[in-house]
PDB file of C-alpha atoms in Angstrom:
ATOM      1  CA  LEU A   1      -0.010  -0.091   0.106  1.00  0.00           C
ATOM      2  CA  CYS A   2       1.645   3.240  -0.934  1.00  0.00           C
ATOM      3  CA  HIS A   3       0.025   6.756  -1.057  1.00  0.00           C
ATOM      4  CA  ASN A   4       1.451  10.002  -2.566  1.00  0.00           C
ATOM      5  CA  LEU A   5       1.025  12.810  -0.259  1.00  0.00           C
ATOM      6  CA  GLU A   6       1.627  14.969  -3.250  1.00  0.00           C
ATOM      7  CA  ASP A   7      -1.832  14.068  -4.467  1.00  0.00           C
ATOM      8  CA  TYR A   8      -3.292  16.141  -1.738  1.00  0.00           C
ATOM      9  CA  CYS A   9      -0.696  18.728  -1.448  1.00  0.00           C
ATOM     10  CA  SER A  10       1.682  20.175  -3.942  1.00  0.00           C
ATOM     11  CA  ASN A  11       4.658  19.862  -1.742  1.00  0.00           C
ATOM     12  CA  SER A  12       4.128  17.356   1.050  1.00  0.00           C
ATOM     13  CA  GLY A  13       7.872  18.040   2.171  1.00  0.00           C
ATOM     14  CA  GLU A  14       9.702  16.094   4.979  1.00  0.00           C
ATOM     15  CA  ILE A  15       7.490  13.773   7.196  1.00  0.00           C
ATOM     16  CA  ILE A  16       8.200  14.215  10.862  1.00  0.00           C
ATOM     17  CA  ASP A  17       6.240  11.805  12.724  1.00  0.00           C
ATOM     18  CA  ILE A  18       3.485   9.416  12.260  1.00  0.00           C
ATOM     19  CA  VAL A  19       1.012   8.315  14.999  1.00  0.00           C
ATOM     20  CA  GLU A  20      -2.226   6.084  15.111  1.00  0.00           C
ATOM     21  CA  ASP A  21      -5.440   7.356  17.278  1.00  0.00           C
ATOM     22  CA  LEU A  22      -7.899   5.073  18.868  1.00  0.00           C
ATOM     23  CA  ARG A  23     -10.219   5.257  15.988  1.00  0.00           C
ATOM     24  CA  GLU A  24      -7.852   3.716  13.363  1.00  0.00           C
ATOM     25  CA  ASN A  25      -6.818   6.835  11.900  1.00  0.00           C
ATOM     26  CA  ILE A  26      -3.131   7.449  11.105  1.00  0.00           C
ATOM     27  CA  TRP A  27      -2.018  10.973  11.519  1.00  0.00           C
ATOM     28  CA  ILE A  28       1.168  12.073   9.428  1.00  0.00           C
ATOM     29  CA  GLN A  29       3.090  15.324  10.481  1.00  0.00           C
ATOM     30  CA  SER A  30       4.821  17.459   8.075  1.00  0.00           C
ATOM     31  CA  PHE A  31       5.866  21.362   7.855  1.00  0.00           C
ATOM     32  CA  GLN A  32       3.170  21.805   5.603  1.00  0.00           C
ATOM     33  CA  GLY A  33       0.546  20.578   7.701  1.00  0.00           C
ATOM     34  CA  LEU A  34      -1.156  17.303   9.026  1.00  0.00           C
ATOM     35  CA  TYR A  35      -2.586  14.489   7.090  1.00  0.00           C
ATOM     36  CA  LYS A  36      -5.352  12.027   8.363  1.00  0.00           C
ATOM     37  CA  TYR A  37      -5.386   8.768   6.798  1.00  0.00           C
ATOM     38  CA  ASP A  38      -8.738   7.001   7.422  1.00  0.00           C
ATOM     39  CA  LYS A  39      -7.970   3.214   7.419  1.00  0.00           C
ATOM     40  CA  LYS A  40     -11.396   1.873   7.306  1.00  0.00           C
ATOM     41  CA  HIS A  41     -12.704   4.283   4.345  1.00  0.00           C
ATOM     42  CA  LYS A  42      -9.204   4.702   2.801  1.00  0.00           C
ATOM     43  CA  THR A  43      -9.368   8.435   2.549  1.00  0.00           C
ATOM     44  CA  ILE A  44      -6.889  11.157   3.297  1.00  0.00           C
ATOM     45  CA  ARG A  45      -7.761  14.501   4.665  1.00  0.00           C
ATOM     46  CA  PHE A  46      -5.116  17.217   4.514  1.00  0.00           C
ATOM     47  CA  TYR A  47      -4.969  20.075   7.283  1.00  0.00           C
ATOM     48  CA  SER A  48      -2.804  22.707   5.880  1.00  0.00           C
ATOM     49  CA  SER A  49      -0.489  24.919   7.863  1.00  0.00           C
ATOM     50  CA  THR A  50      -1.439  28.117   6.153  1.00  0.00           C
ATOM     51  CA  THR A  51      -5.292  27.372   7.157  1.00  0.00           C
ATOM     52  CA  TYR A  52      -4.558  25.599  10.346  1.00  0.00           C
ATOM     53  CA  PHE A  53      -1.199  25.792  12.106  1.00  0.00           C
ATOM     54  CA  THR A  54       2.123  24.247  11.603  1.00  0.00           C
ATOM     55  CA  PRO A  55       2.506  20.948  13.772  1.00  0.00           C
ATOM     56  CA  ASN A  56       5.350  20.313  16.065  1.00  0.00           C
ATOM     57  CA  TYR A  57       4.289  17.385  18.121  1.00  0.00           C
ATOM     58  CA  MET A  58       1.668  14.750  18.493  1.00  0.00           C
ATOM     59  CA  CYS A  59       0.266  12.878  21.478  1.00  0.00           C
ATOM     60  CA  VAL A  60      -2.525  10.449  21.699  1.00  0.00           C
ATOM     61  CA  THR A  61      -3.580   9.918  25.315  1.00  0.00           C
ATOM     62  CA  GLN A  62      -4.905   6.919  26.940  1.00  0.00           C
ATOM     63  CA  GLN A  63      -8.505   8.276  26.727  1.00  0.00           C
ATOM     64  CA  GLY A  64      -8.212   8.482  22.941  1.00  0.00           C
ATOM     65  CA  ASP A  65      -7.657  12.226  22.851  1.00  0.00           C
ATOM     66  CA  LEU A  66      -5.383  13.614  19.927  1.00  0.00           C
ATOM     67  CA  TRP A  67      -3.346  16.788  21.195  1.00  0.00           C
ATOM     68  CA  ILE A  68      -0.892  18.750  18.998  1.00  0.00           C
ATOM     69  CA  SER A  69       1.551  21.388  19.674  1.00  0.00           C
ATOM     70  CA  GLY A  70       1.971  24.094  17.273  1.00  0.00           C
ATOM     71  CA  ASN A  71       5.021  26.142  16.302  1.00  0.00           C
ATOM     72  CA  ASN A  72       3.283  29.114  17.529  1.00  0.00           C
ATOM     73  CA  GLY A  73       3.133  28.175  21.162  1.00  0.00           C
ATOM     74  CA  ASN A  74      -0.332  26.850  21.296  1.00  0.00           C
ATOM     75  CA  LEU A  75      -1.776  23.569  21.942  1.00  0.00           C
ATOM     76  CA  TYR A  76      -4.634  21.888  19.607  1.00  0.00           C
ATOM     77  CA  ASN A  77      -7.059  19.217  20.601  1.00  0.00           C
ATOM     78  CA  TYR A  78      -9.052  17.559  17.476  1.00  0.00           C
ATOM     79  CA  GLN A  79     -12.459  17.413  17.812  1.00  0.00           C
ATOM     80  CA  TYR A  80     -13.757  14.362  15.852  1.00  0.00           C
ATOM     81  CA  GLY A  81     -17.345  15.453  15.748  1.00  0.00           C
ATOM     82  CA  LYS A  82     -16.531  18.740  14.230  1.00  0.00           C
ATOM     83  CA  ASP A  83     -13.480  17.669  12.228  1.00  0.00           C
ATOM     84  CA  ASP A  84     -11.564  20.886  13.558  1.00  0.00           C
ATOM     85  CA  PHE A  85      -9.162  21.989  16.305  1.00  0.00           C
ATOM     86  CA  ASN A  86      -9.837  23.669  19.563  1.00  0.00           C
ATOM     87  CA  CYS A  87      -6.820  26.007  20.490  1.00  0.00           C
ATOM     88  CA  PHE A  88      -5.505  26.746  23.839  1.00  0.00           C
ATOM     89  CA  PRO A  89      -2.477  29.281  24.345  1.00  0.00           C
ATOM     90  CA  ILE A  90       0.201  27.759  26.417  1.00  0.00           C
ATOM     91  CA  LEU A  91       3.463  30.184  25.900  1.00  0.00           C
ATOM     92  CA  THR A  92       2.973  34.065  26.562  1.00  0.00           C
ATOM     93  CA  THR A  93       4.067  36.422  23.872  1.00  0.00           C
ATOM     94  CA  LYS A  94       7.060  37.443  25.878  1.00  0.00           C
ATOM     95  CA  GLU A  95       8.118  33.585  26.125  1.00  0.00           C
ATOM     96  CA  LYS A  96       7.418  32.970  22.155  1.00  0.00           C
ATOM     97  CA  GLU A  97       9.619  36.289  21.768  1.00  0.00           C
ATOM     98  CA  GLU A  98      12.404  35.408  23.873  1.00  0.00           C
ATOM     99  CA  TYR A  99      12.762  31.565  23.131  1.00  0.00           C
ATOM    100  CA  SER A 100      10.471  29.603  20.816  1.00  0.00           C
ATOM    101  CA  GLY A 101       6.938  28.695  20.422  1.00  0.00           C
ATOM    102  CA  ARG A 102       7.775  24.899  20.034  1.00  0.00           C
ATOM    103  CA  PHE A 103       7.438  22.330  22.886  1.00  0.00           C
ATOM    104  CA  ILE A 104       6.809  18.559  23.427  1.00  0.00           C
ATOM    105  CA  LEU A 105       4.052  16.465  24.609  1.00  0.00           C
ATOM    106  CA  ALA A 106       3.454  13.409  27.032  1.00  0.00           C
ATOM    107  CA  ASP A 107       0.449  11.891  28.384  1.00  0.00           C
ATOM    108  CA  ALA A 108       0.519  11.827  32.096  1.00  0.00           C
ATOM    109  CA  GLY A 109      -2.651   9.895  32.830  1.00  0.00           C
ATOM    110  CA  LYS A 110      -4.878  11.181  35.568  1.00  0.00           C
ATOM    111  CA  TYR A 111      -2.513  14.282  36.068  1.00  0.00           C
ATOM    112  CA  GLY A 112      -3.210  15.648  32.630  1.00  0.00           C
ATOM    113  CA  LEU A 113      -0.878  16.610  30.057  1.00  0.00           C
ATOM    114  CA  LEU A 114       2.756  17.161  30.278  1.00  0.00           C
ATOM    115  CA  ILE A 115       4.502  20.137  28.248  1.00  0.00           C
ATOM    116  CA  GLY A 116       8.216  20.249  27.626  1.00  0.00           C
ATOM    117  CA  THR A 117       9.185  23.544  26.494  1.00  0.00           C
ATOM    118  CA  GLU A 118      12.466  25.193  25.285  1.00  0.00           C
ATOM    119  CA  GLU A 119      14.271  26.881  28.436  1.00  0.00           C
ATOM    120  CA  LYS A 120      10.817  27.419  30.010  1.00  0.00           C
ATOM    121  CA  GLY A 121      10.751  24.281  31.914  1.00  0.00           C
ATOM    122  CA  LEU A 122       7.925  21.607  32.403  1.00  0.00           C
ATOM    123  CA  LYS A 123       4.157  22.663  32.501  1.00  0.00           C
ATOM    124  CA  LEU A 124       1.033  20.637  33.247  1.00  0.00           C
ATOM    125  CA  PHE A 125      -2.067  21.199  31.212  1.00  0.00           C
ATOM    126  CA  ASN A 126      -5.389  20.145  32.842  1.00  0.00           C
ATOM    127  CA  PRO A 127      -7.645  19.014  30.245  1.00  0.00           C
ATOM    128  CA  ASN A 128     -10.971  19.547  32.367  1.00  0.00           C
ATOM    129  CA  THR A 129     -10.118  23.045  33.491  1.00  0.00           C
ATOM    130  CA  LEU A 130      -8.234  24.067  30.156  1.00  0.00           C
ATOM    131  CA  SER A 131      -5.619  25.591  32.145  1.00  0.00           C
ATOM    132  CA  SER A 132      -1.676  25.052  32.621  1.00  0.00           C
ATOM    133  CA  ILE A 133       0.628  25.407  35.526  1.00  0.00           C
ATOM    134  CA  GLU A 134       4.303  25.421  35.675  1.00  0.00           C
ATOM    135  CA  ILE A 135       5.805  22.535  37.848  1.00  0.00           C
ATOM    136  CA  LEU A 136       9.364  22.532  37.074  1.00  0.00           C
ATOM    137  CA  ARG A 137      11.448  25.529  35.672  1.00  0.00           C
ATOM    138  CA  ASN A 138      15.183  25.560  36.648  1.00  0.00           C
ATOM    139  CA  ASP A 139      17.807  22.967  37.077  1.00  0.00           C
ATOM    140  CA  ASN A 140      20.192  22.379  40.091  1.00  0.00           C
ATOM    141  CA  ASN A 141      22.376  25.283  38.776  1.00  0.00           C
ATOM    142  CA  GLU A 142      19.166  27.589  38.655  1.00  0.00           C
ATOM    143  CA  LYS A 143      19.124  27.940  34.959  1.00  0.00           C
ATOM    144  CA  PRO A 144      16.073  27.240  32.908  1.00  0.00           C
ATOM    145  CA  ILE A 145      15.586  23.801  31.927  1.00  0.00           C
ATOM    146  CA  TYR A 146      15.555  22.867  27.845  1.00  0.00           C
ATOM    147  CA  ILE A 147      13.370  19.859  27.597  1.00  0.00           C
ATOM    148  CA  ARG A 148      14.082  17.213  24.881  1.00  0.00           C
ATOM    149  CA  SER A 149      12.214  14.236  25.812  1.00  0.00           C
ATOM    150  CA  ILE A 150       9.662  12.988  28.469  1.00  0.00           C
ATOM    151  CA  LEU A 151       9.310   9.345  29.515  1.00  0.00           C
ATOM    152  CA  PRO A 152       6.245   8.204  31.360  1.00  0.00           C
ATOM    153  CA  TYR A 153       7.902   5.722  33.518  1.00  0.00           C
ATOM    154  CA  SER A 154       5.077   4.496  35.757  1.00  0.00           C
ATOM    155  CA  GLU A 155       1.586   6.085  36.732  1.00  0.00           C
ATOM    156  CA  ASP A 156       3.166   8.314  38.890  1.00  0.00           C
ATOM    157  CA  GLU A 157       6.915   8.843  37.802  1.00  0.00           C
ATOM    158  CA  TYR A 158       8.116  10.774  34.742  1.00  0.00           C
ATOM    159  CA  TRP A 159      11.696  10.812  33.338  1.00  0.00           C
ATOM    160  CA  ILE A 160      12.516  14.367  31.835  1.00  0.00           C
ATOM    161  CA  GLY A 161      15.512  14.269  29.071  1.00  0.00           C
ATOM    162  CA  SER A 162      17.091  17.791  28.968  1.00  0.00           C
ATOM    163  CA  GLU A 163      20.316  19.809  28.356  1.00  0.00           C
ATOM    164  CA  SER A 164      21.052  19.558  31.853  1.00  0.00           C
ATOM    165  CA  GLY A 165      20.527  15.932  32.255  1.00  0.00           C
ATOM    166  CA  ILE A 166      17.614  13.698  33.333  1.00  0.00           C
ATOM    167  CA  HIS A 167      15.159  14.848  35.911  1.00  0.00           C
ATOM    168  CA  ILE A 168      12.797  12.269  37.417  1.00  0.00           C
ATOM    169  CA  LEU A 169       9.682  13.663  38.750  1.00  0.00           C
ATOM    170  CA  ASN A 170       7.082  11.921  41.159  1.00  0.00           C
ATOM    171  CA  MET A 171       3.730  13.472  40.522  1.00  0.00           C
ATOM    172  CA  LYS A 172       2.289  11.852  43.660  1.00  0.00           C
ATOM    173  CA  ASP A 173       4.491  13.404  46.200  1.00  0.00           C
ATOM    174  CA  GLY A 174       6.235  16.091  44.310  1.00  0.00           C
ATOM    175  CA  GLY A 175       9.881  14.612  44.597  1.00  0.00           C
ATOM    176  CA  LEU A 176      12.483  15.274  42.247  1.00  0.00           C
ATOM    177  CA  THR A 177      15.764  13.645  41.444  1.00  0.00           C
ATOM    178  CA  SER A 178      18.299  14.963  39.098  1.00  0.00           C
ATOM    179  CA  LEU A 179      20.923  12.731  36.959  1.00  0.00           C
ATOM    180  CA  GLN A 180      23.756  14.598  35.705  1.00  0.00           C
ATOM    181  CA  LYS A 181      27.251  14.332  34.575  1.00  0.00           C
ATOM    182  CA  ASP A 182      29.880  14.284  37.270  1.00  0.00           C
ATOM    183  CA  LEU A 183      33.604  14.098  36.409  1.00  0.00           C
ATOM    184  CA  ARG A 184      34.371  12.503  39.770  1.00  0.00           C
ATOM    185  CA  SER A 185      31.952   9.578  39.127  1.00  0.00           C
ATOM    186  CA  PRO A 186      32.355   6.875  36.705  1.00  0.00           C
ATOM    187  CA  TYR A 187      28.777   5.797  37.436  1.00  0.00           C
ATOM    188  CA  SER A 188      27.073   9.134  36.055  1.00  0.00           C
ATOM    189  CA  LEU A 189      25.683  10.188  32.928  1.00  0.00           C
ATOM    190  CA  ASN A 190      28.608  10.588  30.620  1.00  0.00           C
ATOM    191  CA  ASN A 191      26.750  13.699  28.988  1.00  0.00           C
ATOM    192  CA  ASN A 192      23.847  15.969  30.132  1.00  0.00           C
ATOM    193  CA  ALA A 193      22.417  16.560  26.690  1.00  0.00           C
ATOM    194  CA  VAL A 194      19.773  13.560  26.803  1.00  0.00           C
ATOM    195  CA  TYR A 195      17.549  13.740  23.815  1.00  0.00           C
ATOM    196  CA  THR A 196      15.502  10.484  23.932  1.00  0.00           C
ATOM    197  CA  LEU A 197      14.444   8.284  26.609  1.00  0.00           C
ATOM    198  CA  THR A 198      12.995   4.826  26.699  1.00  0.00           C
ATOM    199  CA  LYS A 199      12.319   1.926  29.024  1.00  0.00           C
ATOM    200  CA  ASP A 200      12.879  -1.802  28.233  1.00  0.00           C
ATOM    201  CA  ARG A 201      10.851  -4.846  29.518  1.00  0.00           C
ATOM    202  CA  GLU A 202      13.233  -5.210  32.516  1.00  0.00           C
ATOM    203  CA  GLU A 203      12.356  -1.610  33.381  1.00  0.00           C
ATOM    204  CA  GLY A 204      15.850  -0.181  32.774  1.00  0.00           C
ATOM    205  CA  VAL A 205      16.154   3.074  31.001  1.00  0.00           C
ATOM    206  CA  TRP A 206      18.372   3.901  27.832  1.00  0.00           C
ATOM    207  CA  ALA A 207      19.076   7.496  27.360  1.00  0.00           C
ATOM    208  CA  GLY A 208      20.503   8.631  24.064  1.00  0.00           C
ATOM    209  CA  THR A 209      22.877  11.776  24.449  1.00  0.00           C
ATOM    210  CA  TYR A 210      23.894  14.352  21.571  1.00  0.00           C
ATOM    211  CA  PHE A 211      27.465  13.784  22.186  1.00  0.00           C
ATOM    212  CA  LYS A 212      28.217  10.838  24.088  1.00  0.00           C
ATOM    213  CA  GLY A 213      26.130   7.932  22.689  1.00  0.00           C
ATOM    214  CA  VAL A 214      23.895   5.780  24.841  1.00  0.00           C
ATOM    215  CA  ASN A 215      23.704   5.468  28.745  1.00  0.00           C
ATOM    216  CA  TYR A 216      21.901   2.588  30.348  1.00  0.00           C
ATOM    217  CA  LEU A 217      20.229   3.129  33.781  1.00  0.00           C
ATOM    218  CA  PRO A 218      19.393  -0.459  35.166  1.00  0.00           C
ATOM    219  CA  PRO A 219      16.404  -0.923  37.691  1.00  0.00           C
ATOM    220  CA  GLU A 220      17.904  -0.615  41.278  1.00  0.00           C
ATOM    221  CA  THR A 221      15.978  -3.917  42.504  1.00  0.00           C
ATOM    222  CA  THR A 222      19.247  -4.577  44.688  1.00  0.00           C
ATOM    223  CA  PRO A 223      21.001  -1.213  44.874  1.00  0.00           C
ATOM    224  CA  PHE A 224      24.647  -0.983  45.995  1.00  0.00           C
ATOM    225  CA  GLU A 225      26.027   2.024  47.822  1.00  0.00           C
ATOM    226  CA  LYS A 226      29.145   2.856  45.843  1.00  0.00           C
ATOM    227  CA  HIS A 227      32.234   4.377  47.688  1.00  0.00           C
ATOM    228  CA  PHE A 228      35.269   5.783  45.698  1.00  0.00           C
ATOM    229  CA  TYR A 229      37.609   8.896  45.564  1.00  0.00           C
ATOM    230  CA  GLN A 230      35.847  11.964  44.586  1.00  0.00           C
ATOM    231  CA  GLY A 231      38.041  14.609  45.504  1.00  0.00           C
ATOM    232  CA  HIS A 232      37.112  15.107  49.096  1.00  0.00           C
ATOM    233  CA  ASP A 233      39.359  14.596  52.061  1.00  0.00           C
ATOM    234  CA  SER A 234      36.589  12.168  53.644  1.00  0.00           C
ATOM    235  CA  ASP A 235      36.468   9.829  50.526  1.00  0.00           C
ATOM    236  CA  ILE A 236      37.796   6.294  50.562  1.00  0.00           C
ATOM    237  CA  LYS A 237      41.280   6.451  48.659  1.00  0.00           C
ATOM    238  CA  GLY A 238      42.544   3.639  46.255  1.00  0.00           C
ATOM    239  CA  SER A 239      40.648   1.533  43.932  1.00  0.00           C
ATOM    240  CA  ILE A 240      42.360  -1.841  44.294  1.00  0.00           C
ATOM    241  CA  ILE A 241      40.672  -3.267  47.395  1.00  0.00           C
ATOM    242  CA  ARG A 242      42.568  -6.118  48.929  1.00  0.00           C
ATOM    243  CA  GLU A 243      41.081  -6.703  52.326  1.00  0.00           C
ATOM    244  CA  ILE A 244      38.306  -5.128  54.805  1.00  0.00           C
ATOM    245  CA  LYS A 245      37.928  -5.887  58.462  1.00  0.00           C
ATOM    246  CA  GLN A 246      35.731  -4.257  61.116  1.00  0.00           C
ATOM    247  CA  ASP A 247      37.067  -3.370  64.599  1.00  0.00           C
ATOM    248  CA  ASP A 248      35.223  -3.630  67.809  1.00  0.00           C
ATOM    249  CA  ARG A 249      33.956  -0.095  67.364  1.00  0.00           C
ATOM    250  CA  GLY A 250      32.340  -0.658  64.159  1.00  0.00           C
ATOM    251  CA  ASN A 251      34.821   1.200  61.939  1.00  0.00           C
ATOM    252  CA  LEU A 252      36.001  -0.574  58.882  1.00  0.00           C
ATOM    253  CA  TRP A 253      39.619  -0.841  58.033  1.00  0.00           C
ATOM    254  CA  ILE A 254      40.066  -1.064  54.046  1.00  0.00           C
ATOM    255  CA  GLY A 255      43.615  -2.085  52.806  1.00  0.00           C
ATOM    256  CA  THR A 256      44.390  -1.328  49.433  1.00  0.00           C
ATOM    257  CA  GLU A 257      47.500  -1.928  47.094  1.00  0.00           C
ATOM    258  CA  ASP A 258      47.489   1.532  45.606  1.00  0.00           C
ATOM    259  CA  GLU A 259      46.559   4.049  48.561  1.00  0.00           C
ATOM    260  CA  GLY A 260      47.622   2.311  51.827  1.00  0.00           C
ATOM    261  CA  ILE A 261      45.078   1.649  54.537  1.00  0.00           C
ATOM    262  CA  ASN A 262      41.572   3.559  55.113  1.00  0.00           C
ATOM    263  CA  MET A 263      39.476   3.758  58.176  1.00  0.00           C
ATOM    264  CA  TYR A 264      35.783   4.055  57.491  1.00  0.00           C
ATOM    265  CA  ASP A 265      33.303   5.394  60.266  1.00  0.00           C
ATOM    266  CA  ILE A 266      30.011   3.666  59.325  1.00  0.00           C
ATOM    267  CA  LEU A 267      28.086   5.998  61.448  1.00  0.00           C
ATOM    268  CA  SER A 268      29.494   9.363  60.126  1.00  0.00           C
ATOM    269  CA  LYS A 269      30.060   7.853  56.518  1.00  0.00           C
ATOM    270  CA  LYS A 270      33.469   9.389  56.640  1.00  0.00           C
TER     271      LYS A 270
END
């Protein structure tokens, strides 16, 4: 089966994304507009960017709603009964002038719709009240977060890939954990520019970066607490561990081949 989109548009251009909704429609995104292919009736409907809007990102929710972000800072919801789009402004005129009108989307289930912006952080859109709130603006260095991807990890947990690493947000309790490159740690991300995230069937997360390939974060079913030298006086020195003994006060004596003997106080963790 092959369809030439130029039969419906003189210049279909580059195809950016393709999604299927719950009504067996295939939505095809291009810079020239949107195409809706009805699989049942084998028909194509074209929504031109000049008449409607230039699409940037598409998202089909668990409830079957199709949401689309436009390059103009607005959010659009397709109305199946009317064959038209409702429009909801997300970014202010000032925000669009300072940065860009583009943003990405992710279905957050009962919480609503997550909106990842370019240097304006993370917003949450409520489809019931048709309003949005800011839930995450700056990273650990108090710089605006430039969001590249959003991974719904579980019902309450969402992983945010950004130019400043990975930010793990718990929507239930508001908890936030940030994973970033640390030159002192061989176990950290090797690059902060995280462009894509995916979860495998073992619940590990694969993170694709812009400069340093792929990072894998395994699920911590049996986590280890890691101790190694990170430049602090209280850190354990040495990497070739020969023997460990505990004295009657609970201290650990760690013998190394490259840095002598360390005494580690378990209570103070020094």
